[in-house]
Every structure is written in structure tokens, then in C-alpha cells.
Short mmCIF file of C-alpha atoms and ligand atoms in Angstrom, two decimals:
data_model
loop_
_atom_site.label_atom_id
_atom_site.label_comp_id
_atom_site.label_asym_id
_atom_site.label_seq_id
_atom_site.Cartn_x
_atom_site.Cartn_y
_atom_site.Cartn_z
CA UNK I 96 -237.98 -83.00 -45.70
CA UNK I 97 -236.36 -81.52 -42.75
CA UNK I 98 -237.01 -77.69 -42.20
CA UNK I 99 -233.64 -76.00 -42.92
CA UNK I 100 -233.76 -72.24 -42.01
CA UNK I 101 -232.63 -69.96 -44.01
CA UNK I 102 -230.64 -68.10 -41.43
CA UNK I 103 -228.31 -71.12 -40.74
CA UNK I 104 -224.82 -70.17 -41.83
CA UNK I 105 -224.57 -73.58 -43.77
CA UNK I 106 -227.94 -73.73 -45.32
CA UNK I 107 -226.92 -74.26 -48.86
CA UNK I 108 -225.20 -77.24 -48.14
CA UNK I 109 -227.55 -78.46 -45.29
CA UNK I 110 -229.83 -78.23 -48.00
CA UNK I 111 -228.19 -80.18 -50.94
CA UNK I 112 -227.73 -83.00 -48.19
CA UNK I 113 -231.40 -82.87 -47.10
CA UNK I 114 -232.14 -83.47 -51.24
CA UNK I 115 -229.98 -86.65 -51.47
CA UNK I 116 -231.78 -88.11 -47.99
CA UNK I 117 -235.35 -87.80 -49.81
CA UNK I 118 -233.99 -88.90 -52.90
CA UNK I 119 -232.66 -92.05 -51.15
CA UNK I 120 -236.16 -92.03 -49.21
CA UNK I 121 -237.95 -91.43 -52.56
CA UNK I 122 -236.02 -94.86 -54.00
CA UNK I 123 -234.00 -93.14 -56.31
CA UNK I 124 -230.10 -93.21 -54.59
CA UNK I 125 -228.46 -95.56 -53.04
CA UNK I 126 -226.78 -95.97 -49.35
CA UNK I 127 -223.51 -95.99 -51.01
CA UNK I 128 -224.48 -92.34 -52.39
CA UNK I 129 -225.08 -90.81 -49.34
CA UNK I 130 -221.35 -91.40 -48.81
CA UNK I 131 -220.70 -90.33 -51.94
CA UNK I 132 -222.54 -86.84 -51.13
CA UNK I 133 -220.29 -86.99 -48.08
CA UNK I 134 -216.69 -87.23 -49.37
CA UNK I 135 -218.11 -84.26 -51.87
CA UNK I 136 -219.38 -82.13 -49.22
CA UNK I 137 -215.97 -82.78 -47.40
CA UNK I 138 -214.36 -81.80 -51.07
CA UNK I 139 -216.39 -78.63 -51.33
CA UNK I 140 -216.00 -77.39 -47.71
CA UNK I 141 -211.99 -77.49 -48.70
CA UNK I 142 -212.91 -75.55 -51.92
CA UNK I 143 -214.73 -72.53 -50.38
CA UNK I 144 -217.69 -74.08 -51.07
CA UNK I 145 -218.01 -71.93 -54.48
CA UNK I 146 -217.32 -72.00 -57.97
CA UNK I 147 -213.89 -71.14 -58.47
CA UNK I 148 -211.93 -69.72 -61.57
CA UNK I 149 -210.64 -72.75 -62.69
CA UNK I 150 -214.00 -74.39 -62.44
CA UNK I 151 -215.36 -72.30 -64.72
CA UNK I 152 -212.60 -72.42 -67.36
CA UNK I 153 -213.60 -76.20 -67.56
CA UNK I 154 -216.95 -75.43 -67.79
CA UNK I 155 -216.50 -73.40 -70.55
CA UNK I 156 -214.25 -76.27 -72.10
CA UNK I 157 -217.10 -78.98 -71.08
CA UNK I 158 -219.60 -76.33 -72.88
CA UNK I 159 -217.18 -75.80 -76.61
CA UNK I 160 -216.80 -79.80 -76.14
CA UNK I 161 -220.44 -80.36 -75.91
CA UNK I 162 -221.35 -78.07 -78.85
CA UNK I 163 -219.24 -79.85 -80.94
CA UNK I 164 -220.22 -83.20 -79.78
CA UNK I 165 -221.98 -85.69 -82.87
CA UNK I 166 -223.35 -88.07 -80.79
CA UNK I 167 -223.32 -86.25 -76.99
CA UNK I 168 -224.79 -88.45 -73.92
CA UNK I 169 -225.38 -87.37 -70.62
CA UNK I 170 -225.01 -90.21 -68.39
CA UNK I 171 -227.61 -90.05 -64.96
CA UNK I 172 -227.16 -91.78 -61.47
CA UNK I 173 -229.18 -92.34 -58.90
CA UNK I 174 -226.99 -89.06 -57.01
CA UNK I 175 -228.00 -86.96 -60.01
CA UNK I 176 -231.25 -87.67 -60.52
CA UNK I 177 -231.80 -86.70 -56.61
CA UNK I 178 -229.54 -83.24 -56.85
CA UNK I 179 -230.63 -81.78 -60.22
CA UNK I 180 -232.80 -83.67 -62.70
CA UNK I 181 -234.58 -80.61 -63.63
CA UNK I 182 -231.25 -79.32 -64.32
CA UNK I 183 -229.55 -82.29 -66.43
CA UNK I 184 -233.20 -82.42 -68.73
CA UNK I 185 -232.76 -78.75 -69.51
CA UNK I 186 -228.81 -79.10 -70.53
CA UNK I 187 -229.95 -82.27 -72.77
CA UNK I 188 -232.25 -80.45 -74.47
CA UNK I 189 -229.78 -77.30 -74.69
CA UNK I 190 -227.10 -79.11 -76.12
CA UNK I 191 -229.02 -82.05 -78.10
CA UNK I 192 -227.62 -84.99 -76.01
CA UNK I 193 -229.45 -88.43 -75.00
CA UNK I 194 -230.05 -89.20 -71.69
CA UNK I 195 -228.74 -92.72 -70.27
CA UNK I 196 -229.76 -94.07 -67.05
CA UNK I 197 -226.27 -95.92 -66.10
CA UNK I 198 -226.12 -97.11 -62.18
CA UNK I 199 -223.07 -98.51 -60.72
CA UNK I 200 -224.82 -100.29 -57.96
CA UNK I 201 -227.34 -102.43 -60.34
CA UNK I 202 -231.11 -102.34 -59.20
CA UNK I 203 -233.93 -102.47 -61.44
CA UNK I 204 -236.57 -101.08 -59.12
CA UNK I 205 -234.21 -98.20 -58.07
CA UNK I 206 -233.74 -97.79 -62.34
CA UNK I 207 -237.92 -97.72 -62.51
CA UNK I 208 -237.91 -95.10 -59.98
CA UNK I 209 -234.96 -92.42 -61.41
CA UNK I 210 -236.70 -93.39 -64.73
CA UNK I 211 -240.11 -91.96 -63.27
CA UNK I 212 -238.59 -88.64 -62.01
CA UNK I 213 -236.79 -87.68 -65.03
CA UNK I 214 -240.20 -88.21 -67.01
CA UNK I 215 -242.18 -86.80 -64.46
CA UNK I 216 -239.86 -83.63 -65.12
CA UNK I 217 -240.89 -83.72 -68.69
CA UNK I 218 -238.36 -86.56 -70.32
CA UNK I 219 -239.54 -88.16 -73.10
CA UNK I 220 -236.80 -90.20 -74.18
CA UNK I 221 -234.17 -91.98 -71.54
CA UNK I 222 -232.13 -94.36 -72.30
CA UNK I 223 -230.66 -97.43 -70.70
CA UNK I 224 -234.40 -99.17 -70.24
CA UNK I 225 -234.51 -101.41 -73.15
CA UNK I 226 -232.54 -104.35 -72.27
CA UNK I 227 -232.68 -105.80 -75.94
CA UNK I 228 -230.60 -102.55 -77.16
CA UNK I 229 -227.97 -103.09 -74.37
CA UNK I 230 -224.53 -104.10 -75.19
CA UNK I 231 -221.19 -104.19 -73.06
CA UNK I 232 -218.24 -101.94 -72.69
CA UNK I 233 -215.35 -103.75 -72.70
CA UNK I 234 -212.43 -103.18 -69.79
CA UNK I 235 -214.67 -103.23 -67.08
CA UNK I 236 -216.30 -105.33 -64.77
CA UNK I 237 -219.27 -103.30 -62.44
CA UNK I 238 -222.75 -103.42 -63.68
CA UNK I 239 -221.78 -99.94 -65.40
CA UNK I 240 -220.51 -101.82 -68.46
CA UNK I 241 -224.22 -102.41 -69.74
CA UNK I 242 -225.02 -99.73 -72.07
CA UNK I 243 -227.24 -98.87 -74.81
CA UNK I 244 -226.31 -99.47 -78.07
CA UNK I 245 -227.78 -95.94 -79.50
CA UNK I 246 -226.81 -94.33 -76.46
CA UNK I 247 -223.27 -93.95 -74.46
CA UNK I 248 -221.80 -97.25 -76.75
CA UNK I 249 -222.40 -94.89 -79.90
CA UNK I 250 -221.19 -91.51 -78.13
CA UNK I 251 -218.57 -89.22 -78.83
CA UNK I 252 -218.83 -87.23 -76.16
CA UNK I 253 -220.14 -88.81 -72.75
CA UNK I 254 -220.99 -86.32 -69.65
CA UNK I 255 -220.18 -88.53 -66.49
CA UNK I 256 -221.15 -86.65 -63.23
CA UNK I 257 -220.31 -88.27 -60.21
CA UNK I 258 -218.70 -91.07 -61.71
CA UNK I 259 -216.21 -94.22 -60.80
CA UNK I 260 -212.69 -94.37 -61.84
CA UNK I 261 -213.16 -97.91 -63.90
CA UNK I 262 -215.69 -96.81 -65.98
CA UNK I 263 -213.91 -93.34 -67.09
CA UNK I 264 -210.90 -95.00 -67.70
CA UNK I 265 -212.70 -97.92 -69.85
CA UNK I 266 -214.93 -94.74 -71.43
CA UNK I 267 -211.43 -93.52 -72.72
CA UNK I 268 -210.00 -96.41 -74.34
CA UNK I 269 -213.18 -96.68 -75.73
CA UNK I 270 -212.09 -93.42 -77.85
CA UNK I 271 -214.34 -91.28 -76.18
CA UNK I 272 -214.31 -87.90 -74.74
CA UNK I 273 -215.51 -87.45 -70.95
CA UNK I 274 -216.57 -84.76 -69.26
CA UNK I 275 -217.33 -85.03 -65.56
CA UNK I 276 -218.25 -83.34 -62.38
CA UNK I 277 -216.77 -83.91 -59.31
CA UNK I 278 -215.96 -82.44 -56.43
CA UNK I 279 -212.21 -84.27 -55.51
CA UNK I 280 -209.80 -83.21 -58.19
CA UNK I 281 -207.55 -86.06 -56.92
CA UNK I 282 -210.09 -89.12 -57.87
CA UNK I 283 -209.34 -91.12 -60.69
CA UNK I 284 -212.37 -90.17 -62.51
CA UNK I 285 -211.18 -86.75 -62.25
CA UNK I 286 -207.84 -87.83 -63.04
CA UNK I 287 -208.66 -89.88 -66.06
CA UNK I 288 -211.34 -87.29 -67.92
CA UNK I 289 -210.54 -84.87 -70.75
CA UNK I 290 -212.69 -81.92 -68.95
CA UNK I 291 -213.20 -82.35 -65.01
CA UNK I 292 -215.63 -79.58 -63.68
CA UNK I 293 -214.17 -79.36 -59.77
CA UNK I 294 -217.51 -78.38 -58.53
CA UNK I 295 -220.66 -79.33 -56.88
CA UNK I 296 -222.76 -80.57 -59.69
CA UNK I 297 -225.48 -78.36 -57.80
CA UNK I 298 -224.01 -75.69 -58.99
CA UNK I 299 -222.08 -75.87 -62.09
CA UNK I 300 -224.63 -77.75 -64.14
CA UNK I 301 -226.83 -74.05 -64.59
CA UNK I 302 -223.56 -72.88 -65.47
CA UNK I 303 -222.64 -75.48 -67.74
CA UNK I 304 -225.81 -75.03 -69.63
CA UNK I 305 -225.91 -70.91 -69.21
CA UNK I 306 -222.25 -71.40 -70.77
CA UNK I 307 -223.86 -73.80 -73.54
CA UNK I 308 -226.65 -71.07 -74.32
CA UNK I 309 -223.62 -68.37 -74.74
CA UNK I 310 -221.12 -70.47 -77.53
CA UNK I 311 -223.93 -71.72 -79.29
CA UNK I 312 -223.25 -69.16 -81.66
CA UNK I 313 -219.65 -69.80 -82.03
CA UNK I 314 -218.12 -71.21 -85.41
CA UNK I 315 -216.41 -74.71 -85.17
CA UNK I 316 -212.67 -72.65 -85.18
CA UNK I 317 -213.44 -70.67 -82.08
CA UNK I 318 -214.97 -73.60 -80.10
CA UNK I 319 -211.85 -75.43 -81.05
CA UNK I 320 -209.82 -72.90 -79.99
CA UNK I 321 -211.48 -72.77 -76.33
CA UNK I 322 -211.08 -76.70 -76.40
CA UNK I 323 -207.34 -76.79 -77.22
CA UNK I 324 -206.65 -74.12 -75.12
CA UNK I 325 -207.56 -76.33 -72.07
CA UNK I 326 -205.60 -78.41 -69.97
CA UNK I 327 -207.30 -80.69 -67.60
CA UNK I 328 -204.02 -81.77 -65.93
CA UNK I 329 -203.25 -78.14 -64.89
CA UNK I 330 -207.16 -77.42 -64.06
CA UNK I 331 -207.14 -79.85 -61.98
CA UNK I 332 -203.79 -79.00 -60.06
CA UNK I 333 -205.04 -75.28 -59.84
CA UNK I 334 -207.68 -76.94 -57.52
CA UNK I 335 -205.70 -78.88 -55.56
CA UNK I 336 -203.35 -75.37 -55.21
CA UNK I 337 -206.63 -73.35 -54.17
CA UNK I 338 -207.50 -76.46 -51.67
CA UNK I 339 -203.88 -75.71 -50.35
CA UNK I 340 -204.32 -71.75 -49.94
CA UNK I 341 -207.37 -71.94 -48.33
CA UNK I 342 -206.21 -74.14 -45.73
CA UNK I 343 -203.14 -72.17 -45.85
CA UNK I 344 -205.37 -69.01 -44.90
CA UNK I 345 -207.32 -71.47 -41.87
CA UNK I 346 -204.14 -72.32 -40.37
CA UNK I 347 -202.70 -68.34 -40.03
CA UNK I 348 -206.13 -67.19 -38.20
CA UNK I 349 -206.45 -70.17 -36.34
O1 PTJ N 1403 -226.56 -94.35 -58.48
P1 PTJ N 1403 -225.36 -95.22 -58.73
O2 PTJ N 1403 -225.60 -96.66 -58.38
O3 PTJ N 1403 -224.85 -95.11 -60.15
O4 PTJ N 1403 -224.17 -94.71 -57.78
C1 PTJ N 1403 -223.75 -93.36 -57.79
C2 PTJ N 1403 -222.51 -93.16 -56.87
C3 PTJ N 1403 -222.26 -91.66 -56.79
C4 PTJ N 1403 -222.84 -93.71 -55.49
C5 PTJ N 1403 -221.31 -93.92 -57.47
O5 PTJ N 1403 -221.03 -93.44 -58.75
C6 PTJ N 1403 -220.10 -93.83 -56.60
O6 PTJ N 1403 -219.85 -94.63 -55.72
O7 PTJ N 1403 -219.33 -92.77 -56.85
P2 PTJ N 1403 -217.94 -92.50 -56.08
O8 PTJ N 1403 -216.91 -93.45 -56.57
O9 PTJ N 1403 -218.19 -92.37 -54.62
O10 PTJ N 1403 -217.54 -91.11 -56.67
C7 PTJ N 1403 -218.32 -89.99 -56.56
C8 PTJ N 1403 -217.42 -88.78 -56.70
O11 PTJ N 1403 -218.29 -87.67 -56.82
C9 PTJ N 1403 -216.51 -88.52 -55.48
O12 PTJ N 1403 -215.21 -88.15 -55.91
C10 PTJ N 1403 -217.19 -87.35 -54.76
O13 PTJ N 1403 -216.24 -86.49 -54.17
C11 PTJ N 1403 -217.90 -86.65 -55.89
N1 PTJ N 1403 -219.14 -85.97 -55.48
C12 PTJ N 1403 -220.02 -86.34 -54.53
N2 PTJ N 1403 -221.04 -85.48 -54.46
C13 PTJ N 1403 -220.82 -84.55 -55.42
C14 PTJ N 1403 -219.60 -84.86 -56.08
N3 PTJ N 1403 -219.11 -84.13 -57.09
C15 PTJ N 1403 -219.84 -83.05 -57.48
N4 PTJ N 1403 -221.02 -82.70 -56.90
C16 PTJ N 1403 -221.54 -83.41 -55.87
N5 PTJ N 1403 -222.69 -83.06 -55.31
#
């Protein structure tokens, strides 16, 4: 990995970037995710490159959705296994969901490999590996319509991170609920889920599962309450307004 120093004014993201380049060296991402990582780093430069209010309102929705999930499944790409697999193991386990390993650029060898890290992180169940439980989701065509049976076909509530457009949508009229990360409140995925968390997955997801920890406690009323209370539709335009101010505030000094 490259030496970033500390002292460099864009460390933290210098950083994040140098994770995805030895996760794609490592096997686990593919090229397409580097430019992936790029139109999100372009997304969170915009943003402030922080988590803002409206961020973590959803995260707080994603967090009252998740504790009241049935059947919750957390769905991992090769992007997310690079950036935070320690991270997406310890909100599984916080919030009882199955892990699924879903790619949408198909490759069984770059599978074996995310499959590896996530148990060499201390997984003992992923699923997605047995192709005699896989079935297909109808309404869509990429190699993201295989899915396991017990898994994100059975779900309730499906967390999508970094996730395409086609597969949200055909995740909805599926009947289920979907809760996503991603860093360009204007994408259809973002567009298309009941609970988009405008963030860097980097950071939100200890948030998410700090937020988890905190409702746990919370009777079925109240967590409804914070879930009705939520509007992704005016979440997400409160990004693209903060987007709009900051480069509002860039233009005046400049
Ligand atoms: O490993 P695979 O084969 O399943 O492929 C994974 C990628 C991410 C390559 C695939 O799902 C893909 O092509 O995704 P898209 O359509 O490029 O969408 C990714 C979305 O995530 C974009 O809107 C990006 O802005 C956003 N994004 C990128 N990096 C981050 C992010 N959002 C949150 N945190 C990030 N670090």
C-alpha cells in the first residue's frame, strides 16, 4: 500500500482510495469499481466530505428499519468487501441479518476471494456460494438477479450499499424494503430506495451500527414512529440543497 502521510490535507480520502486499489490488487473489486470509488469521491468532495444532518436522519431510519426487519440481508460487493468488511460483519451480527455475496460484474474467482476476506474477518455464514440454493429475481437482467433462496429472495429488508439502479428497482417490486448507501443522491438507486444513507459507506456504516446498538431498546411503536417520520424523497433533496450551498459558498470566495 502506498504510504499516505498523515499530514496531507486529503489523507482520509487518499486513504479510502488507496483501500479500494489493494482490494482490486488483492482480487476482491473490480476495474469497474475503481470508477465507482471515483464518481463517489467526486460525490463526497461536493458534500463536505462529512456526514451531514440529513445523513444521519436516514441512518437513524435505516437503523428503526433494520430492527424491525424479519428476515434482514445485507447484500456485499466486491467495493464493500474492500472499504469495510470488518465493519458490515459487525452490523450483521448487531442487527441479526445474513450476509449475501451479490456481484454485478459476475466472476467466480473474484466471489472465492471476497468470500475468503469476510471469513478471514470471522464470518461464519455468507451467503450467495451454494449454487443449488440460488434462484432468480425477476425484472432484471445483470448477473445480480441470482440470489439465494434463504437469503435476499426471502428478505424483508435488504441493505444494498453501492448498488445499481436495475436491481433496486426490481428489489422493490419484489415487495421489499431497501436501504442503501451511496454517495450521489441523484442515482437511481438512490432514487428508487425507501432509506438512502448520502454518505461514504466508510463512514456511516459505524454509525449505522452505533445507531443500531442505541434503538435496540426501543418498543415496535417508537421504531415505527422514527420510520414513518422519514421521507427519503425530501432526504435526498436536502442533499442535493447542501451540494448546492456548498458550491454556493466556493463560488463567493473564489
Ligand atoms: O463488485 P460488483 O461486481 O458487485 O460491483 C460493484 C460496483 C460498485 C462496481 C457496481 O455496483 C457498480 O457499478 O455500481 P455503480 O452503478 O457505479 O454505483 C455505485 C454508486 O455508489 C455510485 O452512485 C457512487 O457514487 C456510489 N459510491 C461509490 N463509492 C462510494 C459510494 N457510495 C458510498 N460510499 C462509497 N465509498
Amino acid at each position: 500500500m502506498t504510504l499516505i502521510p498523515k499530514s496531507h490535507p486529503r489523507a482520509k480520502s487518499l486513504l479510502i482510495r488507496e483501500k479500494l486499489v489493494s482490494g482490486f490488487d488483492n482480487g476482491l473489486v473490480a476495474k469497474e469499481g475503481l470508477l465507482a470509488q471515483g464518481r463517489g469521491e467526486a460525490f463526497d468532495y461536493l458534500l463536505g466530505e462529512k456526514t451531514n444532518q440529513a445523513a444521519k436522519r436516514a441512518i437513524k431510519a435505516a437503523a428503526a428499519q433494520l430492527l424491525q426487519a424479519q428476515k434482514p440481508v445485507i447484500s456485499v460487493n466486491g467495493n464493500v468487501a474492500a472499504l469495510c468488511p470488518k465493519e458490515i460483519i459487525r452490523l450483521s451480527k448487531q442487527i441479526k441479518a445474513k450476509l449475501e455475496v451479490n456481484l454485478f460484474y459476475t466472476n467466480e474467482k473474484r466471489k472465492q476471494a471476497i468470500i475468503k476476506t469476510l471469513k478471514k474477518n470471522g464470518v461464519k455464514e455468507i451467503l450467495g456460494t451454494n449454487s443449488a440454493n440460488s434462484t432468480k429475481l425477476p425484472g432484471i437482467d445483470s448477473a445480480r438477479r441470482i440470489v439465494d433462496k434463504d437469503g435476499i429472495f426471502a428478505a424483508d429488508v435488504v441493505v444494498v450499499p453501492l448498488e445499481d439502479g436495475d436491481r433496486t428497482m426490481a428489489l422493490r417490486n419484489a415487495g421489499k424494503t431497501v436501504i442503501t448507501f451511496d454517495l450521489n443522491p441523484l442515482s437511481r438507486t438512490s432514487q428508487t430506495a425507501n432509506i438512502t444513507i448520502v454518505d461514504n459507506v466508510t463512514r456511516a456504516i459505524e454509525l449505522l451500527i452505533s445507531e443500531s446498538k442505541k434503538l435496540t431498546k426501543r418498543n415496535e411503536k417508537s421504531l415505527e414512529k422514527i420510520i414513518s417520520d422519514f421521507d427519503n424523497k425530501k432526504n435526498l433533496t436536502e442533499n442535493v440543497i447542501q451540494i448546492k450551498n456548498n458550491l454556493t459558498r466556493r463560488a463567493r470566495v473564489a
